[in-house]
Short mmCIF file of C-alpha atoms in Angstrom, two decimals:
data_model
loop_
_atom_site.label_atom_id
_atom_site.label_comp_id
_atom_site.label_asym_id
_atom_site.label_seq_id
_atom_site.Cartn_x
_atom_site.Cartn_y
_atom_site.Cartn_z
CA UNK A 30 -65.41 19.48 9.61
CA UNK A 31 -65.05 22.23 7.64
CA UNK A 32 -62.16 24.61 6.93
CA UNK A 33 -61.55 27.62 8.67
CA UNK A 34 -61.91 30.59 6.96
CA UNK A 35 -58.89 32.74 7.56
CA UNK A 36 -59.43 36.05 9.39
CA UNK A 37 -58.94 39.54 7.50
CA UNK A 38 -55.66 41.33 8.65
CA UNK A 39 -56.00 44.65 9.79
CA UNK A 40 -55.37 47.62 7.87
CA UNK A 41 -52.17 48.61 8.62
CA UNK A 42 -50.53 44.96 8.22
CA UNK A 43 -49.68 43.36 5.04
CA UNK A 44 -49.14 39.85 4.12
CA UNK A 45 -45.77 38.34 4.87
CA UNK A 46 -44.09 37.17 1.37
CA UNK A 47 -42.88 33.64 0.63
CA UNK A 48 -39.29 32.60 0.78
CA UNK A 49 -38.43 31.82 -2.78
CA UNK A 50 -37.02 33.04 -6.05
CA UNK A 51 -39.62 35.49 -6.58
CA UNK A 52 -39.30 36.59 -2.85
CA UNK A 53 -38.24 39.91 -3.75
CA UNK A 54 -40.99 41.12 -6.21
CA UNK A 55 -43.47 39.94 -3.93
CA UNK A 56 -42.33 41.66 -1.09
CA UNK A 57 -41.60 44.84 -2.76
CA UNK A 58 -45.32 44.64 -3.66
CA UNK A 59 -46.09 43.78 -0.16
CA UNK A 60 -44.45 46.54 1.51
CA UNK A 61 -44.57 49.79 -1.12
CA UNK A 62 -43.52 52.03 1.48
CA UNK A 63 -40.50 49.75 3.21
CA UNK A 64 -37.13 48.82 2.08
CA UNK A 65 -37.41 46.60 -1.43
CA UNK A 66 -34.23 45.05 -0.49
CA UNK A 67 -35.46 43.65 2.90
CA UNK A 68 -36.59 40.34 1.60
CA UNK A 69 -34.39 39.82 -1.34
CA UNK A 70 -32.54 36.54 -1.70
CA UNK A 71 -29.15 36.26 -3.59
CA UNK A 72 -29.55 34.15 -6.98
CA UNK A 73 -27.49 30.63 -6.93
CA UNK A 74 -24.29 30.53 -7.83
CA UNK A 75 -24.58 28.09 -10.76
CA UNK A 76 -27.32 29.48 -13.71
CA UNK A 77 -26.79 26.57 -16.04
CA UNK A 78 -28.87 23.21 -15.86
CA UNK A 79 -27.76 19.66 -14.93
CA UNK A 80 -27.61 18.07 -18.78
CA UNK A 81 -24.94 15.35 -18.27
CA UNK A 82 -26.57 13.23 -15.84
CA UNK A 83 -24.15 10.76 -15.01
CA UNK A 84 -24.29 8.56 -11.97
CA UNK A 85 -22.17 5.91 -10.90
CA UNK A 86 -23.21 3.13 -8.56
CA UNK A 87 -20.19 1.96 -6.20
CA UNK A 88 -21.11 -1.29 -3.98
CA UNK A 89 -19.04 -4.73 -3.68
CA UNK A 90 -19.53 -8.50 -2.97
CA UNK A 91 -19.24 -9.76 0.66
CA UNK A 92 -16.27 -10.81 1.74
CA UNK A 93 -14.39 -7.57 1.71
CA UNK A 94 -12.04 -6.22 4.62
CA UNK A 95 -11.93 -3.26 6.33
CA UNK A 96 -9.64 -1.73 3.65
CA UNK A 97 -11.67 -2.20 0.70
CA UNK A 98 -14.61 -0.85 2.60
CA UNK A 99 -12.91 2.61 3.58
CA UNK A 100 -11.20 2.51 -0.21
CA UNK A 101 -15.25 2.30 -1.11
CA UNK A 102 -16.27 4.75 1.18
CA UNK A 103 -13.52 7.58 0.18
CA UNK A 104 -14.54 7.29 -3.51
CA UNK A 105 -18.51 7.66 -2.76
CA UNK A 106 -16.96 10.96 -0.84
CA UNK A 107 -14.82 12.15 -3.67
CA UNK A 108 -17.69 11.53 -6.47
CA UNK A 109 -20.89 13.53 -5.34
CA UNK A 110 -22.53 12.02 -8.37
CA UNK A 111 -22.05 8.15 -6.62
CA UNK A 112 -24.71 5.94 -5.23
CA UNK A 113 -24.61 3.14 -2.80
CA UNK A 114 -25.95 -0.13 -2.58
CA UNK A 115 -25.53 -3.17 -0.12
CA UNK A 116 -23.45 -5.71 -0.77
CA UNK A 117 -23.84 -8.46 -3.58
CA UNK A 118 -24.01 -12.30 -2.56
CA UNK A 119 -21.40 -14.65 -4.01
CA UNK A 120 -23.97 -16.91 -5.30
CA UNK A 121 -25.32 -13.97 -8.08
CA UNK A 122 -23.76 -13.70 -11.08
CA UNK A 123 -22.27 -10.55 -12.60
CA UNK A 124 -25.27 -10.05 -14.82
CA UNK A 125 -27.13 -9.29 -12.12
CA UNK A 126 -25.53 -6.09 -11.23
CA UNK A 127 -26.83 -4.35 -14.87
CA UNK A 128 -30.47 -4.93 -12.89
CA UNK A 129 -29.34 -3.64 -9.95
CA UNK A 130 -28.20 -0.44 -11.69
CA UNK A 131 -31.29 -0.02 -13.90
CA UNK A 132 -33.43 -0.33 -10.62
CA UNK A 133 -30.99 2.80 -8.97
CA UNK A 134 -31.31 4.64 -12.29
CA UNK A 135 -27.56 4.61 -12.88
CA UNK A 136 -25.73 4.48 -16.09
CA UNK A 137 -21.82 3.65 -14.57
CA UNK A 138 -20.80 0.78 -12.03
CA UNK A 139 -18.01 0.56 -9.97
CA UNK A 140 -17.91 -2.74 -8.28
CA UNK A 141 -15.41 -4.60 -5.93
CA UNK A 142 -15.33 -8.48 -5.78
CA UNK A 143 -13.01 -9.97 -3.29
CA UNK A 144 -11.89 -13.61 -3.34
CA UNK A 145 -10.44 -15.78 -0.85
CA UNK A 146 -10.58 -12.87 1.16
CA UNK A 147 -7.27 -11.37 0.07
CA UNK A 148 -7.72 -10.93 -3.66
CA UNK A 149 -9.40 -7.88 -4.83
CA UNK A 150 -10.49 -7.06 -8.17
CA UNK A 151 -12.50 -3.90 -9.34
CA UNK A 152 -15.22 -3.54 -12.30
CA UNK A 153 -15.77 -0.30 -14.30
CA UNK A 154 -18.48 -0.69 -16.51
CA UNK A 155 -21.05 1.47 -19.07
CA UNK A 156 -24.47 0.55 -18.12
CA UNK A 157 -26.13 -1.79 -20.16
CA UNK A 158 -24.19 -1.64 -23.33
CA UNK A 159 -20.73 -1.84 -22.29
CA UNK A 160 -17.71 -1.93 -22.38
CA UNK A 161 -16.40 -3.04 -19.37
CA UNK A 162 -13.04 -3.58 -17.86
CA UNK A 163 -11.74 -5.79 -14.96
CA UNK A 164 -8.45 -4.67 -12.81
CA UNK A 165 -6.80 -6.41 -10.20
CA UNK A 166 -6.36 -3.69 -7.21
CA UNK A 167 -3.11 -3.78 -5.60
CA UNK A 168 -1.15 -1.34 -2.57
CA UNK A 169 -4.45 0.10 -1.67
CA UNK A 170 -3.93 3.21 0.94
CA UNK A 171 -7.14 5.10 2.13
CA UNK A 172 -7.61 8.43 3.54
CA UNK A 173 -7.94 7.40 7.05
CA UNK A 174 -4.41 5.41 6.83
CA UNK A 175 -2.33 7.96 4.92
CA UNK A 176 -1.24 11.16 7.04
CA UNK A 177 -1.81 13.47 3.96
CA UNK A 178 -1.37 17.24 4.29
CA UNK A 179 -3.52 18.18 1.55
CA UNK A 180 -7.65 18.65 2.03
CA UNK A 181 -10.33 19.66 -0.68
CA UNK A 182 -13.76 20.89 -0.77
CA UNK A 183 -16.21 18.41 -0.05
CA UNK A 184 -18.14 18.10 -3.61
CA UNK A 185 -15.65 19.69 -5.76
CA UNK A 186 -15.24 19.19 -9.40
CA UNK A 187 -11.88 17.35 -10.38
CA UNK A 188 -9.35 17.87 -12.99
CA UNK A 189 -8.37 14.45 -15.00
CA UNK A 190 -4.78 14.06 -15.74
CA UNK A 191 -3.94 11.32 -17.94
CA UNK A 192 -0.40 10.09 -19.06
CA UNK A 193 0.75 10.39 -22.67
CA UNK A 194 0.40 6.67 -23.09
CA UNK A 195 -3.19 6.80 -23.17
CA UNK A 196 -3.18 8.65 -26.50
CA UNK A 197 -1.10 6.12 -28.22
CA UNK A 198 -2.38 2.50 -27.80
CA UNK A 199 -6.12 1.97 -28.47
CA UNK A 200 -6.96 -0.17 -25.32
CA UNK A 201 -5.66 2.88 -23.11
CA UNK A 202 -7.49 5.48 -25.38
CA UNK A 203 -10.88 3.27 -24.15
CA UNK A 204 -9.79 3.05 -20.71
CA UNK A 205 -8.96 6.47 -20.95
CA UNK A 206 -12.77 7.62 -22.18
CA UNK A 207 -14.21 5.42 -19.40
CA UNK A 208 -12.29 6.97 -16.80
CA UNK A 209 -13.48 10.33 -17.86
CA UNK A 210 -17.29 9.45 -17.81
CA UNK A 211 -17.05 7.86 -14.38
CA UNK A 212 -14.47 9.65 -12.14
CA UNK A 213 -15.25 13.62 -13.83
CA UNK A 214 -18.57 14.91 -11.54
CA UNK A 215 -20.88 16.18 -13.96
CA UNK A 216 -21.53 19.69 -14.72
CA UNK A 217 -24.21 21.98 -12.50
CA UNK A 218 -24.54 18.74 -10.47
CA UNK A 219 -26.80 19.38 -7.44
CA UNK A 220 -24.55 17.94 -5.13
CA UNK A 221 -21.40 19.54 -6.35
CA UNK A 222 -19.91 22.76 -5.90
CA UNK A 223 -18.38 25.13 -8.66
CA UNK A 224 -14.94 24.68 -7.56
CA UNK A 225 -12.05 22.94 -9.10
CA UNK A 226 -9.35 22.28 -6.19
CA UNK A 227 -7.69 18.69 -6.88
CA UNK A 228 -6.51 16.30 -9.48
CA UNK A 229 -6.85 12.94 -10.34
CA UNK A 230 -3.95 11.97 -11.83
CA UNK A 231 -3.99 8.10 -13.86
CA UNK A 232 -0.23 6.93 -14.61
CA UNK A 233 0.93 4.15 -16.57
CA UNK A 234 4.07 2.78 -14.99
CA UNK A 235 5.31 -0.81 -14.94
CA UNK A 236 2.35 -2.00 -17.14
CA UNK A 237 -0.05 -0.76 -14.41
CA UNK A 238 -1.99 2.28 -13.79
CA UNK A 239 -1.47 4.07 -10.68
CA UNK A 240 -4.20 6.40 -9.39
CA UNK A 241 -3.49 9.36 -7.31
CA UNK A 242 -5.46 12.36 -5.69
CA UNK A 243 -3.74 15.99 -5.15
CA UNK A 244 -4.59 19.16 -3.78
CA UNK A 245 -4.28 22.37 -6.05
CA UNK A 246 -2.81 25.13 -3.88
CA UNK A 247 -3.66 28.57 -4.92
CA UNK A 248 -0.50 30.54 -3.67
CA UNK A 249 2.15 28.70 -5.89
CA UNK A 250 -0.07 25.83 -7.85
CA UNK A 251 1.86 23.31 -6.32
CA UNK A 252 0.31 19.89 -5.55
CA UNK A 253 0.06 18.11 -2.07
CA UNK A 254 -1.30 14.86 -2.22
CA UNK A 255 -4.48 13.85 -0.65
CA UNK A 256 -5.43 10.49 -1.01
CA UNK A 257 -6.48 7.83 -1.55
CA UNK A 258 -3.81 6.05 -3.59
CA UNK A 259 -4.39 2.61 -5.63
CA UNK A 260 -2.60 0.54 -8.28
CA UNK A 261 -4.87 -1.20 -11.05
CA UNK A 262 -3.42 -3.96 -12.98
CA UNK A 263 -5.89 -4.61 -16.13
CA UNK A 264 -6.66 -8.27 -16.91
CA UNK A 265 -9.44 -7.99 -19.92
CA UNK A 266 -11.44 -5.27 -21.55
CA UNK A 267 -15.19 -7.08 -22.41
CA UNK A 268 -17.21 -5.60 -25.29
CA UNK A 269 -20.30 -5.81 -23.01
CA UNK A 270 -21.29 -5.12 -19.57
CA UNK A 271 -19.63 -7.52 -17.34
CA UNK A 272 -19.27 -9.92 -20.03
CA UNK A 273 -19.18 -10.46 -23.71
CA UNK A 274 -16.34 -10.68 -26.09
CA UNK A 275 -13.08 -10.17 -24.75
CA UNK A 276 -11.60 -6.93 -26.63
CA UNK A 277 -8.66 -6.70 -24.90
CA UNK A 278 -6.39 -9.57 -22.82
CA UNK A 279 -3.32 -8.12 -20.81
CA UNK A 280 -0.18 -10.63 -21.68
CA UNK A 281 1.83 -9.32 -18.71
CA UNK A 282 -0.83 -10.10 -16.31
CA UNK A 283 0.01 -12.63 -13.44
CA UNK A 284 -2.88 -13.64 -11.19
CA UNK A 285 -2.16 -13.59 -7.55
CA UNK A 286 -2.67 -17.37 -7.59
CA UNK A 287 0.25 -18.13 -9.80
CA UNK A 288 2.41 -15.38 -7.83
CA UNK A 289 1.81 -17.48 -4.48
CA UNK A 290 2.49 -20.83 -6.49
CA UNK A 291 5.92 -19.09 -7.68
CA UNK A 292 6.78 -17.61 -4.49
CA UNK A 293 6.20 -21.07 -2.81
CA UNK A 294 8.31 -23.10 -5.13
CA UNK A 295 11.26 -20.70 -5.24
CA UNK A 296 11.42 -21.36 -1.13
CA UNK A 297 10.86 -25.44 -1.86
CA UNK A 298 13.85 -25.06 -4.56
CA UNK A 299 16.17 -23.22 -1.57
CA UNK A 300 15.42 -25.62 0.53
CA UNK A 301 16.45 -28.70 -1.38
CA UNK A 302 19.51 -26.84 -2.70
CA UNK A 303 20.73 -26.71 1.07
CA UNK A 304 19.61 -30.22 1.48
CA UNK A 305 21.62 -31.11 -1.19
CA UNK A 306 24.87 -29.47 -0.17
CA UNK A 307 24.59 -31.04 3.04
CA UNK A 308 24.33 -34.42 1.68
CA UNK A 309 27.55 -34.10 -0.25
CA UNK A 310 29.46 -32.68 2.13
CA UNK A 311 28.35 -36.08 4.56
CA UNK A 312 29.68 -38.12 1.87
CA UNK A 313 32.61 -35.97 1.38
CA UNK A 314 33.47 -36.97 5.01
CA UNK A 315 32.66 -40.67 4.87
CA UNK A 316 34.85 -41.06 1.80
CA UNK A 317 38.37 -42.43 2.40
CA UNK A 318 41.00 -40.36 2.82
CA UNK A 319 43.86 -40.54 0.19
CA UNK A 320 47.43 -40.92 1.70
CA UNK A 321 49.56 -38.33 0.20
CA UNK A 322 53.33 -39.37 -0.31
CA UNK A 323 55.96 -37.48 1.70
CA UNK A 324 57.29 -34.81 -0.04
CA UNK A 325 61.40 -34.75 -0.02
CA UNK A 326 61.71 -31.04 -0.39
CA UNK A 327 59.70 -30.30 2.74
CA UNK A 328 63.30 -30.93 4.64
CA UNK A 329 65.01 -28.54 3.03
CA UNK A 330 64.81 -25.58 5.46
CA UNK A 331 64.91 -27.40 9.06
CA UNK A 332 67.89 -26.63 10.22
CA UNK A 333 69.19 -29.24 12.99
CA UNK A 334 69.74 -28.07 16.54
CA UNK A 335 73.60 -27.56 18.16
CA UNK A 336 74.19 -30.66 20.45
CA UNK A 337 75.53 -29.66 24.03
CA UNK A 338 77.87 -31.60 26.02
CA UNK A 339 76.68 -33.86 28.67
CA UNK A 340 77.51 -32.72 32.07
CA UNK A 341 77.36 -35.30 34.81
CA UNK A 342 77.02 -33.63 38.73
CA UNK A 343 79.11 -35.66 41.10
CA UNK A 344 78.24 -33.66 44.57
CA UNK A 345 74.98 -33.55 45.85
CA UNK A 346 73.89 -29.96 45.98
CA UNK A 347 73.03 -28.10 49.22
CA UNK A 348 69.61 -28.58 50.36
CA UNK A 349 68.10 -25.10 50.88
CA UNK A 350 65.96 -24.53 53.94
CA UNK A 351 62.37 -23.75 52.89
CA UNK A 352 61.71 -20.69 54.90
CA UNK A 353 58.35 -19.15 54.10
CA UNK A 354 59.03 -16.22 56.45
CA UNK A 355 61.46 -14.00 55.11
CA UNK A 356 62.56 -12.74 58.47
CA UNK A 357 63.40 -16.08 59.81
CA UNK A 358 65.18 -16.37 56.84
CA UNK A 359 67.57 -13.81 57.45
CA UNK A 360 67.69 -14.66 60.98
CA UNK A 361 69.22 -18.19 59.80
CA UNK A 362 71.70 -16.42 57.89
CA UNK A 363 72.74 -14.31 60.45
CA UNK A 364 73.25 -17.26 62.78
CA UNK A 365 75.58 -19.02 60.07
CA UNK A 366 77.62 -16.05 60.09
CA UNK A 367 78.28 -15.67 63.53
CA UNK A 368 79.40 -19.59 63.72
CA UNK A 369 81.61 -19.14 60.87
CA UNK A 370 83.11 -16.10 62.67
CA UNK A 371 83.90 -17.96 65.92
CA UNK A 372 85.28 -20.74 64.35
CA UNK A 373 87.85 -18.41 62.34
#
């Protein structure tokens, strides 16, 4: 069928302008006699261009628990430049993640790896050249679990606060640059908001990196924690992405398997010690008791008791009537007195 031709407009009506950046000009041209600001559209908030096109892929392996899944979802919520993907099979090697990131058009990656359904590892990597770092995640608390009073705008850009030790040691300086490129939201990102209302803090304590998220209150510039929170225990830093030569290995790191083994050994050692004490006590009881000679000084403070003279009673004592009732006893006494009075 052929296209229909548009009907001609009546002479009194003008064509309605499109909604777009040039709508004000077209509206002004279309309605010369009307108000020029009737169809004007305000300009966008950010006039700049999105140049720093950092995209972070956040996903995990199979076998993670609910806490890890909630933590992963919280990070996706806080980072508007992140992308999601399906869980990776355990049989696949970690080099496959580079291909997945290329398919998703991502140049950074946060990968959560679960082992034994109780240990959680986090990989931070720069795709595809590297470097990459592997951490053991401990003390995880999510947004839903923590009852925090803070709140922030969804998609707002955070400030990154680092401990002074990140500028002193070389491996911490490398991790600082990796954290900046992954966790900072690029300027003029389409999904981001042009506001800065929360802070990501990275603090080094006890050879671990502590992550916290705080809200900035405008009135007095104080901080209120929002969440989530977790602790990163550095294991290794690799030159490549998910592998390659080892640049740094943490000498203070202790694997969870070794930690659990030491706990079991300490409990077993305590049990063995108790059993040994019981056996020693039994042997002491069975051993023959050694007789101690009498001490002559024990009788020093003993005083002999006074000897009383022996009295021999020749007269039989009078038997007293056993009367349970006191009234009867009184009557008997009265009768005896009357007999004595009569005899007298």
